[in-house]
Amino acid sequence: MASTRPQPAWLANSVLYQIYPQTFADGNGDGIGDLAGATEKLDHLAWLGVDAVWFSPLFASPFADAGYDVADYLSVAPRYGTNEDLAAFVDAARSRGIRVLLDLVAGHTSDQHPWFREWVDDPADGRYIWSERVGTPAGIWCPVPGRRGGYYQLNFYPCQPALNFGYARQDPAQPWRDPVDAEGPRANRQALRDVMAHWFDLGISGFRVDMAASLVKDDPGHVETARLWAEMREWLDREHPDRALLSEWGDPAVAVPAGFHADFFLHFGRPGLRSLWHTGVGTYDPSWTDTDRYFFDPEGSGGVDTFLREWRRATDAIGVGGGHVALPTANHDYARLVTGPRTAPMARAAFAFVATWPSLPTIYYGDEIGMRYVEGLPDREGSLLQTTQDRTGSRTPMQWEPGPGAGFSTAPEADFYLPLDPSPERPDVATQRADEGSLLHLVRRLLALRHATPALQPEGSLEVLTEDYPFVYVRGGTHLVVVNPRREPATVTLPSGWDGARGLEVEGVRLESGRAEASGFSYGIFERA
């Protein structure tokens, strides 16, 4: 079914790029990334072919959770610069054809936020979730540090009090359960609109909303949460129709119909992303029962059937023109493409897939050069969420050039936000820029090919020919893609008409006598003759 909701025209064919601001580029020499440093690196993003950047949180924060504990939604954290520095970045990005999205932490604030400091002393204030006694479940309640007394509900860490968007179900035995239309939840919904409008006025093109599914509590099927975001989407379509909302929901089949323009396949929740990339290194949840096989496994442990099942479920629910699925190479919470047994040369096939699949490709900073997940690093600002969720190794400083400091900062390396990858073979941008055969140049060519070829963009049709190794699909009826991400070669019989197809970007794949022969870790993109 076709969607009747308006869509920002710029989003559909965009390639997104996530910047983790602490470790992308340091412009003032204090060892922590900032907006001045990021501005200096915009030419790299423009050269690469990026259309939009998404910053992990830039707002003022005590940084107990790396900025996901917001103390002021309307001010840039001093470690990154000022609001004026952000405006300058937006202007500089726009001059290069790049849009800017911010991260909106919608479900909780820092306990240092003025809202919370006022709330702890005002029993009439309904902005946070309050109970006179420890509520249920017991592990998510903390004593209120003020005259109000009682307990507040947290989301992750005790420093992150949950904002009150109400409960989908009331219970007389649990009087803290406000309905979704109570005064506190209404005030918080208005606050979200006010925050977004403030940054839209400064030129921001949209937001990625953190933990978007978590706002309304005890909400079976996310019915009330979906209504909340549908209300936000109606406001956005009316007042800011060229802006976009992307969600950290991890279930596009629910999130996009609810009102988001796009939702990310993620490692948690449904298995769409981890069925592609998961190596068992870094972030791992013991409750996951489906991680014994994944498609981009060097040893070829599993086909692509799980991913395709999730993809079809999402696209069937979204409908034609209804929105998008964003497909990330990694993110700040999940291990990079180059992790465990998967090396940088093996990531080439992964990028061929990401660039030709009908989704929104999202490149996590540094993945374009094959930066690796670094194990055994110290916790920094909540990066070690649990022993099985060590996010630190995905947050190391960007490697811009060879040598000490890697071009990230002029500060002594001991002062860096996190240690650099200690490997003497760590990749860097400068070295790969000088090498036409590098991963960086491949990614640039793939993105250019995608931008120049409507068949490879989201609106191009998709026909899956195989669901095993090699994975073979046709885009737009004109372009054949062959991906074999395992060590062993693989061969498949093709439908007629592909012999003599022109290779556009090929490594290790040959079309001959009605067959595709793919060597290990190979890929090929062909145009029908």
mmCIF file of N, CA and C in Angstrom, residues 322-396:
data_model
loop_
_atom_site.group_PDB
_atom_site.id
_atom_site.type_symbol
_atom_site.label_atom_id
_atom_site.label_comp_id
_atom_site.label_asym_id
_atom_site.label_seq_id
_atom_site.Cartn_x
_atom_site.Cartn_y
_atom_site.Cartn_z
ATOM 1 N N GLY A 322 6.416 4.729 1.948
ATOM 2 C CA GLY A 322 6.064 5.015 3.331
ATOM 3 C C GLY A 322 7.223 5.377 4.229
ATOM 4 N N GLY A 323 8.445 5.138 3.783
ATOM 5 C CA GLY A 323 9.618 5.394 4.608
ATOM 6 C C GLY A 323 10.701 4.396 4.297
ATOM 7 N N HIS A 324 11.676 4.316 5.179
ATOM 8 C CA HIS A 324 12.890 3.592 4.857
ATOM 9 C C HIS A 324 13.396 2.752 6.025
ATOM 10 N N VAL A 325 14.187 1.747 5.655
ATOM 11 C CA VAL A 325 14.986 0.990 6.609
ATOM 12 C C VAL A 325 16.424 1.482 6.473
ATOM 13 N N ALA A 326 17.021 1.899 7.571
ATOM 14 C CA ALA A 326 18.419 2.318 7.569
ATOM 15 C C ALA A 326 19.290 1.139 7.974
ATOM 16 N N LEU A 327 20.328 0.885 7.180
ATOM 17 C CA LEU A 327 21.190 -0.273 7.388
ATOM 18 C C LEU A 327 22.586 0.210 7.750
ATOM 19 N N PRO A 328 22.977 0.120 9.031
ATOM 20 C CA PRO A 328 24.290 0.625 9.455
ATOM 21 C C PRO A 328 25.394 -0.419 9.331
ATOM 22 N N THR A 329 26.612 0.075 9.079
ATOM 23 C CA THR A 329 27.763 -0.820 9.130
ATOM 24 C C THR A 329 28.104 -1.179 10.572
ATOM 25 N N ALA A 330 27.821 -0.276 11.498
ATOM 26 C CA ALA A 330 28.049 -0.460 12.937
ATOM 27 C C ALA A 330 27.465 0.772 13.610
ATOM 28 N N ASN A 331 27.657 0.898 14.914
ATOM 29 C CA ASN A 331 27.322 2.139 15.611
ATOM 30 C C ASN A 331 28.090 2.197 16.928
ATOM 31 N N HIS A 332 27.837 3.223 17.705
ATOM 32 C CA HIS A 332 28.592 3.442 18.942
ATOM 33 C C HIS A 332 28.302 2.400 20.016
ATOM 34 N N ASP A 333 27.260 1.595 19.828
ATOM 35 C CA ASP A 333 26.901 0.558 20.791
ATOM 36 C C ASP A 333 27.259 -0.850 20.316
ATOM 37 N N TYR A 334 27.712 -0.977 19.088
ATOM 38 C CA TYR A 334 27.856 -2.306 18.492
ATOM 39 C C TYR A 334 29.192 -2.410 17.764
ATOM 40 N N ALA A 335 29.750 -3.596 17.775
ATOM 41 C CA ALA A 335 31.079 -3.804 17.216
ATOM 42 C C ALA A 335 31.153 -3.444 15.733
ATOM 43 N N ARG A 336 32.313 -2.970 15.331
ATOM 44 C CA ARG A 336 32.532 -2.541 13.950
ATOM 45 C C ARG A 336 32.503 -3.721 12.969
ATOM 46 N N LEU A 337 32.460 -3.379 11.679
ATOM 47 C CA LEU A 337 32.547 -4.422 10.659
ATOM 48 C C LEU A 337 33.809 -5.256 10.846
ATOM 49 N N VAL A 338 34.919 -4.579 11.094
ATOM 50 C CA VAL A 338 36.182 -5.292 11.285
ATOM 51 C C VAL A 338 36.285 -5.662 12.759
ATOM 52 N N THR A 339 35.846 -6.868 13.049
ATOM 53 C CA THR A 339 35.732 -7.352 14.425
ATOM 54 C C THR A 339 35.995 -8.840 14.454
ATOM 55 N N GLY A 340 36.727 -9.291 15.461
ATOM 56 C CA GLY A 340 36.947 -10.725 15.612
ATOM 57 C C GLY A 340 37.598 -11.315 14.372
ATOM 58 N N PRO A 341 36.975 -12.333 13.767
ATOM 59 C CA PRO A 341 37.611 -12.995 12.623
ATOM 60 C C PRO A 341 37.479 -12.235 11.312
ATOM 61 N N ARG A 342 36.669 -11.170 11.276
ATOM 62 C CA ARG A 342 36.435 -10.458 10.024
ATOM 63 C C ARG A 342 37.448 -9.321 9.867
ATOM 64 N N THR A 343 38.282 -9.399 8.852
ATOM 65 C CA THR A 343 39.339 -8.437 8.624
ATOM 66 C C THR A 343 38.896 -7.360 7.639
ATOM 67 N N ALA A 344 39.742 -6.343 7.488
ATOM 68 C CA ALA A 344 39.407 -5.240 6.582
ATOM 69 C C ALA A 344 39.207 -5.713 5.139
ATOM 70 N N PRO A 345 40.062 -6.593 4.589
ATOM 71 C CA PRO A 345 39.783 -7.062 3.225
ATOM 72 C C PRO A 345 38.434 -7.754 3.091
ATOM 73 N N MET A 346 37.984 -8.425 4.149
ATOM 74 C CA MET A 346 36.687 -9.084 4.110
ATOM 75 C C MET A 346 35.532 -8.092 4.136
ATOM 76 N N ALA A 347 35.797 -6.883 4.616
ATOM 77 C CA ALA A 347 34.737 -5.870 4.687
ATOM 78 C C ALA A 347 34.388 -5.296 3.328
ATOM 79 N N ARG A 348 35.187 -5.557 2.319
ATOM 80 C CA ARG A 348 34.908 -5.016 0.989
ATOM 81 C C ARG A 348 33.581 -5.546 0.455
ATOM 82 N N ALA A 349 33.344 -6.840 0.626
ATOM 83 C CA ALA A 349 32.074 -7.420 0.175
ATOM 84 C C ALA A 349 30.909 -6.850 0.963
ATOM 85 N N ALA A 350 31.125 -6.570 2.248
ATOM 86 C CA ALA A 350 30.064 -5.992 3.068
ATOM 87 C C ALA A 350 29.652 -4.624 2.533
ATOM 88 N N PHE A 351 30.613 -3.804 2.147
ATOM 89 C CA PHE A 351 30.283 -2.492 1.605
ATOM 90 C C PHE A 351 29.594 -2.605 0.248
ATOM 91 N N ALA A 352 29.970 -3.586 -0.567
ATOM 92 C CA ALA A 352 29.271 -3.788 -1.840
ATOM 93 C C ALA A 352 27.800 -4.092 -1.593
ATOM 94 N N PHE A 353 27.529 -4.859 -0.564
ATOM 95 C CA PHE A 353 26.141 -5.157 -0.198
ATOM 96 C C PHE A 353 25.424 -3.923 0.316
ATOM 97 N N VAL A 354 26.010 -3.223 1.292
ATOM 98 C CA VAL A 354 25.358 -2.058 1.892
ATOM 99 C C VAL A 354 25.059 -0.992 0.838
ATOM 100 N N ALA A 355 25.965 -0.806 -0.109
ATOM 101 C CA ALA A 355 25.797 0.256 -1.107
ATOM 102 C C ALA A 355 24.778 -0.075 -2.185
ATOM 103 N N THR A 356 24.411 -1.345 -2.319
ATOM 104 C CA THR A 356 23.493 -1.724 -3.399
ATOM 105 C C THR A 356 22.152 -2.228 -2.897
ATOM 106 N N TRP A 357 21.995 -2.347 -1.592
ATOM 107 C CA TRP A 357 20.719 -2.806 -1.041
ATOM 108 C C TRP A 357 19.753 -1.615 -0.973
ATOM 109 N N PRO A 358 18.436 -1.833 -1.161
ATOM 110 C CA PRO A 358 17.483 -0.716 -1.205
ATOM 111 C C PRO A 358 17.117 -0.165 0.175
ATOM 112 N N SER A 359 18.115 0.270 0.892
ATOM 113 C CA SER A 359 17.942 0.831 2.230
ATOM 114 C C SER A 359 18.652 2.168 2.278
ATOM 115 N N LEU A 360 18.730 2.771 3.466
ATOM 116 C CA LEU A 360 19.560 3.954 3.669
ATOM 117 C C LEU A 360 20.889 3.498 4.255
ATOM 118 N N PRO A 361 21.979 3.498 3.468
ATOM 119 C CA PRO A 361 23.272 3.085 4.010
ATOM 120 C C PRO A 361 23.729 4.073 5.080
ATOM 121 N N THR A 362 24.216 3.551 6.184
ATOM 122 C CA THR A 362 24.710 4.392 7.269
ATOM 123 C C THR A 362 26.103 3.917 7.647
ATOM 124 N N ILE A 363 27.096 4.752 7.387
ATOM 125 C CA ILE A 363 28.481 4.399 7.649
ATOM 126 C C ILE A 363 28.881 4.942 9.014
ATOM 127 N N TYR A 364 29.338 4.071 9.872
ATOM 128 C CA TYR A 364 29.871 4.493 11.163
ATOM 129 C C TYR A 364 31.298 4.991 10.946
ATOM 130 N N TYR A 365 31.609 6.137 11.515
ATOM 131 C CA TYR A 365 32.898 6.769 11.255
ATOM 132 C C TYR A 365 34.050 5.765 11.378
ATOM 133 N N GLY A 366 34.957 5.810 10.421
ATOM 134 C CA GLY A 366 36.114 4.928 10.431
ATOM 135 C C GLY A 366 35.903 3.594 9.757
ATOM 136 N N ASP A 367 34.654 3.162 9.593
ATOM 137 C CA ASP A 367 34.428 1.890 8.908
ATOM 138 C C ASP A 367 34.857 1.975 7.451
ATOM 139 N N GLU A 368 34.839 3.189 6.884
ATOM 140 C CA GLU A 368 35.229 3.339 5.479
ATOM 141 C C GLU A 368 36.704 3.058 5.238
ATOM 142 N N ILE A 369 37.509 3.037 6.302
ATOM 143 C CA ILE A 369 38.924 2.666 6.149
ATOM 144 C C ILE A 369 39.221 1.324 6.820
ATOM 145 N N GLY A 370 38.211 0.692 7.393
ATOM 146 C CA GLY A 370 38.420 -0.603 8.042
ATOM 147 C C GLY A 370 38.973 -0.505 9.443
ATOM 148 N N MET A 371 38.648 0.571 10.171
ATOM 149 C CA MET A 371 39.019 0.607 11.581
ATOM 150 C C MET A 371 38.428 -0.597 12.288
ATOM 151 N N ARG A 372 39.161 -1.116 13.259
ATOM 152 C CA ARG A 372 38.728 -2.341 13.913
ATOM 153 C C ARG A 372 38.176 -2.066 15.305
ATOM 154 N N TYR A 373 37.359 -2.992 15.772
ATOM 155 C CA TYR A 373 36.927 -2.991 17.163
ATOM 156 C C TYR A 373 38.134 -3.388 18.011
ATOM 157 N N VAL A 374 38.486 -2.550 18.988
ATOM 158 C CA VAL A 374 39.679 -2.773 19.809
ATOM 159 C C VAL A 374 39.248 -3.334 21.163
ATOM 160 N N GLU A 375 39.683 -4.517 21.468
ATOM 161 C CA GLU A 375 39.298 -5.171 22.712
ATOM 162 C C GLU A 375 40.190 -4.741 23.872
ATOM 163 N N GLY A 376 39.660 -4.874 25.099
ATOM 164 C CA GLY A 376 40.447 -4.688 26.303
ATOM 165 C C GLY A 376 40.701 -3.258 26.718
ATOM 166 N N LEU A 377 39.882 -2.322 26.273
ATOM 167 C CA LEU A 377 40.073 -0.915 26.624
ATOM 168 C C LEU A 377 39.357 -0.579 27.932
ATOM 169 N N PRO A 378 39.771 0.487 28.605
ATOM 170 C CA PRO A 378 39.108 0.865 29.862
ATOM 171 C C PRO A 378 37.727 1.463 29.613
ATOM 172 N N ASP A 379 36.882 1.345 30.619
ATOM 173 C CA ASP A 379 35.577 1.994 30.561
ATOM 174 C C ASP A 379 35.761 3.507 30.522
ATOM 175 N N ARG A 380 34.967 4.187 29.722
ATOM 176 C CA ARG A 380 35.011 5.646 29.679
ATOM 177 C C ARG A 380 33.588 6.166 29.534
ATOM 178 N N GLU A 381 33.148 6.889 30.522
ATOM 179 C CA GLU A 381 31.835 7.541 30.510
ATOM 180 C C GLU A 381 30.705 6.561 30.185
ATOM 181 N N GLY A 382 30.731 5.429 30.875
ATOM 182 C CA GLY A 382 29.647 4.460 30.738
ATOM 183 C C GLY A 382 29.740 3.561 29.527
ATOM 184 N N SER A 383 30.912 3.503 28.892
ATOM 185 C CA SER A 383 31.012 2.694 27.671
ATOM 186 C C SER A 383 30.913 1.199 27.949
ATOM 187 N N LEU A 384 31.263 0.776 29.155
ATOM 188 C CA LEU A 384 31.109 -0.630 29.536
ATOM 189 C C LEU A 384 29.773 -0.771 30.242
ATOM 190 N N LEU A 385 28.741 -0.991 29.451
ATOM 191 C CA LEU A 385 27.387 -1.034 30.003
ATOM 192 C C LEU A 385 27.214 -2.268 30.886
ATOM 193 N N GLN A 386 27.700 -3.392 30.406
ATOM 194 C CA GLN A 386 27.753 -4.637 31.171
ATOM 195 C C GLN A 386 28.989 -5.384 30.695
ATOM 196 N N THR A 387 29.331 -6.459 31.375
ATOM 197 C CA THR A 387 30.511 -7.208 30.935
ATOM 198 C C THR A 387 30.309 -7.783 29.538
ATOM 199 N N THR A 388 29.070 -8.027 29.156
ATOM 200 C CA THR A 388 28.794 -8.556 27.817
ATOM 201 C C THR A 388 28.462 -7.450 26.822
ATOM 202 N N GLN A 389 28.487 -6.204 27.269
ATOM 203 C CA GLN A 389 28.196 -5.091 26.363
ATOM 204 C C GLN A 389 29.300 -4.041 26.500
ATOM 205 N N ASP A 390 30.468 -4.405 25.968
ATOM 206 C CA ASP A 390 31.630 -3.527 26.004
ATOM 207 C C ASP A 390 31.644 -2.708 24.718
ATOM 208 N N ARG A 391 31.192 -1.476 24.841
ATOM 209 C CA ARG A 391 31.062 -0.607 23.673
ATOM 210 C C ARG A 391 32.321 0.216 23.405
ATOM 211 N N THR A 392 33.276 0.152 24.320
ATOM 212 C CA THR A 392 34.452 1.014 24.240
ATOM 213 C C THR A 392 35.229 0.819 22.949
ATOM 214 N N GLY A 393 35.383 -0.411 22.528
ATOM 215 C CA GLY A 393 36.218 -0.711 21.375
ATOM 216 C C GLY A 393 35.713 -0.166 20.062
ATOM 217 N N SER A 394 34.449 0.254 20.026
ATOM 218 C CA SER A 394 33.893 0.862 18.815
ATOM 219 C C SER A 394 33.995 2.381 18.827
ATOM 220 N N ARG A 395 34.603 2.954 19.864
ATOM 221 C CA ARG A 395 34.588 4.404 20.043
ATOM 222 C C ARG A 395 35.983 5.023 20.017
ATOM 223 N N THR A 396 36.969 4.304 19.516
ATOM 224 C CA THR A 396 38.343 4.794 19.542
ATOM 225 C C THR A 396 38.539 5.941 18.551
#
